[in-house]
mmCIF file of C-alpha atoms in Angstrom:
data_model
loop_
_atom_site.group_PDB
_atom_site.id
_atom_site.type_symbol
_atom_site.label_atom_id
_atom_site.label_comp_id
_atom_site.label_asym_id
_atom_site.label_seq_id
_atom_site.Cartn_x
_atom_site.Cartn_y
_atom_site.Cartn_z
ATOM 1 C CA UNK A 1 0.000 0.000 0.000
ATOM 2 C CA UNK A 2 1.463 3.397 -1.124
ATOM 3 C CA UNK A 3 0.780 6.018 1.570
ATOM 4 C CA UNK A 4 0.586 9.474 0.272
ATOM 5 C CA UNK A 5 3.045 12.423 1.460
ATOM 6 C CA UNK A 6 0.213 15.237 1.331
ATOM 7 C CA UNK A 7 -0.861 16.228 5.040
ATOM 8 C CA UNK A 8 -4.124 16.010 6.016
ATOM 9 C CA UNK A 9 -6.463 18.850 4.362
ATOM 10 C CA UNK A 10 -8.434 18.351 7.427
ATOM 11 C CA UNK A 11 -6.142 18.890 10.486
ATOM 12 C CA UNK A 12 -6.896 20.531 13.389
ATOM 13 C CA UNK A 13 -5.746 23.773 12.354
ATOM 14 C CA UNK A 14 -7.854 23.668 9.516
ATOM 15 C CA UNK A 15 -10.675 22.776 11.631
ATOM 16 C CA UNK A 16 -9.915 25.878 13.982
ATOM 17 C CA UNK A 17 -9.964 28.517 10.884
ATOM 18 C CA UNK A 18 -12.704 27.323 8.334
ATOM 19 C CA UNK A 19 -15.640 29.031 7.653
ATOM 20 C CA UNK A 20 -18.050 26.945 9.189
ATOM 21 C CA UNK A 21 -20.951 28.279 6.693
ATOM 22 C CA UNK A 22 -17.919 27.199 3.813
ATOM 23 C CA UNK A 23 -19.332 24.600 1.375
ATOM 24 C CA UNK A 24 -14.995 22.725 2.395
ATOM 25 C CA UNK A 25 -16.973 22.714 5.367
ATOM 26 C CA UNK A 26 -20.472 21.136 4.440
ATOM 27 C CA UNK A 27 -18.474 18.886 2.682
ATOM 28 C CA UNK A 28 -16.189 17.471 5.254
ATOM 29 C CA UNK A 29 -19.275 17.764 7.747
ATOM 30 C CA UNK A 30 -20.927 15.106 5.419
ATOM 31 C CA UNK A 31 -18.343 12.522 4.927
ATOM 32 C CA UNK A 32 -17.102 12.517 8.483
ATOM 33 C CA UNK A 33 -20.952 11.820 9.323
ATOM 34 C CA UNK A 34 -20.759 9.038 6.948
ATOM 35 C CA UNK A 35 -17.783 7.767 8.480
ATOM 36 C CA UNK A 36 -19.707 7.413 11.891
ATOM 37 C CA UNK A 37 -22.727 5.428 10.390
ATOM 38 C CA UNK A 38 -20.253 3.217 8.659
ATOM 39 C CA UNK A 39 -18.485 2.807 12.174
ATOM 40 C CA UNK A 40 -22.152 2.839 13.997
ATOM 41 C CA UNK A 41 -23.186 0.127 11.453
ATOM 42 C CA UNK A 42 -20.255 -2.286 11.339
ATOM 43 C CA UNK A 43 -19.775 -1.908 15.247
ATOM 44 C CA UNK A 44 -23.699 -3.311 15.285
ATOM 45 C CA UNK A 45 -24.106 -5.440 11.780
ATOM 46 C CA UNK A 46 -20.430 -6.172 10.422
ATOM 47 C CA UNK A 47 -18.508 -5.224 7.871
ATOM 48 C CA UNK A 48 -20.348 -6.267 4.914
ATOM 49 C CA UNK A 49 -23.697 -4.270 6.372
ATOM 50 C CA UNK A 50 -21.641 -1.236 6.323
ATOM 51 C CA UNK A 51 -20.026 -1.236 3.169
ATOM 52 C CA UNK A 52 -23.918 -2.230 1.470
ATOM 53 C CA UNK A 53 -25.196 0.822 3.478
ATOM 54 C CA UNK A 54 -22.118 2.782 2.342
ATOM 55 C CA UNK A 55 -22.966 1.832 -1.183
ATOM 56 C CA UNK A 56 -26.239 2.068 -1.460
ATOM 57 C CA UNK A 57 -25.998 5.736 0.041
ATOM 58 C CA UNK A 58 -23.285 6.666 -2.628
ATOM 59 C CA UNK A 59 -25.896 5.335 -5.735
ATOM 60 C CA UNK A 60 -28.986 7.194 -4.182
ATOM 61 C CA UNK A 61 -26.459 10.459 -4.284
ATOM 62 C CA UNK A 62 -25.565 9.300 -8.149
ATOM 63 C CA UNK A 63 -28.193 9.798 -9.324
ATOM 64 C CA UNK A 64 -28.250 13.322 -9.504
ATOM 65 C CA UNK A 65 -26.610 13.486 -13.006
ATOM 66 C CA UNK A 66 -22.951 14.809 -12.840
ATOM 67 C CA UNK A 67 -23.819 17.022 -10.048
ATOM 68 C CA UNK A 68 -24.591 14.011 -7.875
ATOM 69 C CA UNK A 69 -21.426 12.004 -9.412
ATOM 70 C CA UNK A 70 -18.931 14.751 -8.747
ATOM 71 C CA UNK A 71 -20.818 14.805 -4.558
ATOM 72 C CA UNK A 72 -19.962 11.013 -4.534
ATOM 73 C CA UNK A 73 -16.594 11.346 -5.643
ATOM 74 C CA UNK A 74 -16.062 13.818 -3.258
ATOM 75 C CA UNK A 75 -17.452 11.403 -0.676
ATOM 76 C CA UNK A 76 -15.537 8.721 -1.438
ATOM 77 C CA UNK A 77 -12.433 10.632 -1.496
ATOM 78 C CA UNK A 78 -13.227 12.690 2.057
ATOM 79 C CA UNK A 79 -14.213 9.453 3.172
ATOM 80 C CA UNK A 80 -10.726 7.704 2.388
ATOM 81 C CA UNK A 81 -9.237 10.085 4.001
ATOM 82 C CA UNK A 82 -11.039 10.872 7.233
ATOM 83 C CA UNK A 83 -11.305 7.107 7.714
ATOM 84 C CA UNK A 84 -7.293 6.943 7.255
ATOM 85 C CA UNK A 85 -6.668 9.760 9.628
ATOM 86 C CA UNK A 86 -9.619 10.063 12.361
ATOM 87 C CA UNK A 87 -11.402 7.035 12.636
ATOM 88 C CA UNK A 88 -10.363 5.728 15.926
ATOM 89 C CA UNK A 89 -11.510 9.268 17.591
ATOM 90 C CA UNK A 90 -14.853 8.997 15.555
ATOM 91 C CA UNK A 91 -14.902 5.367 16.561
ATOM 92 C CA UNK A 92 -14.676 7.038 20.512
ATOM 93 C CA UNK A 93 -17.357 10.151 19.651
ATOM 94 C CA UNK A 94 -19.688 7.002 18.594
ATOM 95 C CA UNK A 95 -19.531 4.716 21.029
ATOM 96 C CA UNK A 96 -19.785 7.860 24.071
ATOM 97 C CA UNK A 97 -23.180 9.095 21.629
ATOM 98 C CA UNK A 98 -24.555 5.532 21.538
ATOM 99 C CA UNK A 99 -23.942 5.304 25.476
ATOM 100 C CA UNK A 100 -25.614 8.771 26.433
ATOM 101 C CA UNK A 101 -29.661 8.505 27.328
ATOM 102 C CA UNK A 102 -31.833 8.893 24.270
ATOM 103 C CA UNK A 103 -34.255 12.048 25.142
ATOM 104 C CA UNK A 104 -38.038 11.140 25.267
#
């Protein structure tokens, strides 16, 4: 596996100074939340449940014509890449959400 030299577009830095009304922003906000229902998911239904979910989420946003292609290639890539570089903090955030009390 080939690990790329770039840093990570979405360090904590970056994090401190975007614009959180930004579209980078939107953007990042809706991988990483894909990243925790993958991780909610396979923690609860496995690996394969995940990736189907994963999947079937990235054709529903396909469908948009090349608007919709170009947001799930965006996905994919944010995804890569937030999965490769936070997802054993997001893998905490879940599992202290999934312990909290549900409101009535």
């Amino acid at each position: 596996m080939v690990t790329s030299q770039q840093p990570y577009p979405f360090d904590d830095a970056w994090k401190a100074s975007v614009d959180r009304s930004s579209f980078e922003w939107m953007a990042y906000c809706e991988s990483a939340s894909l990243v925790k229902r993958y991780i909610r998911t396979r923690l609860r239904d496995g690996k394969d449940a995940a990736v189907a979910e994963f999947e079937d989420t990235c054709e529903l946003y396909g469908k948009n014509g090349a608007q919709g292609a170009a947001r799930v290639a965006r996905i994919r890539e944010h995804f890569q890449l937030i999965w490769a570089n936070e997802r054993e903090a997001m893998k905490v955030k879940v599992l202290e959400e999934d312990a909290l009390p549900k409101a009535a």
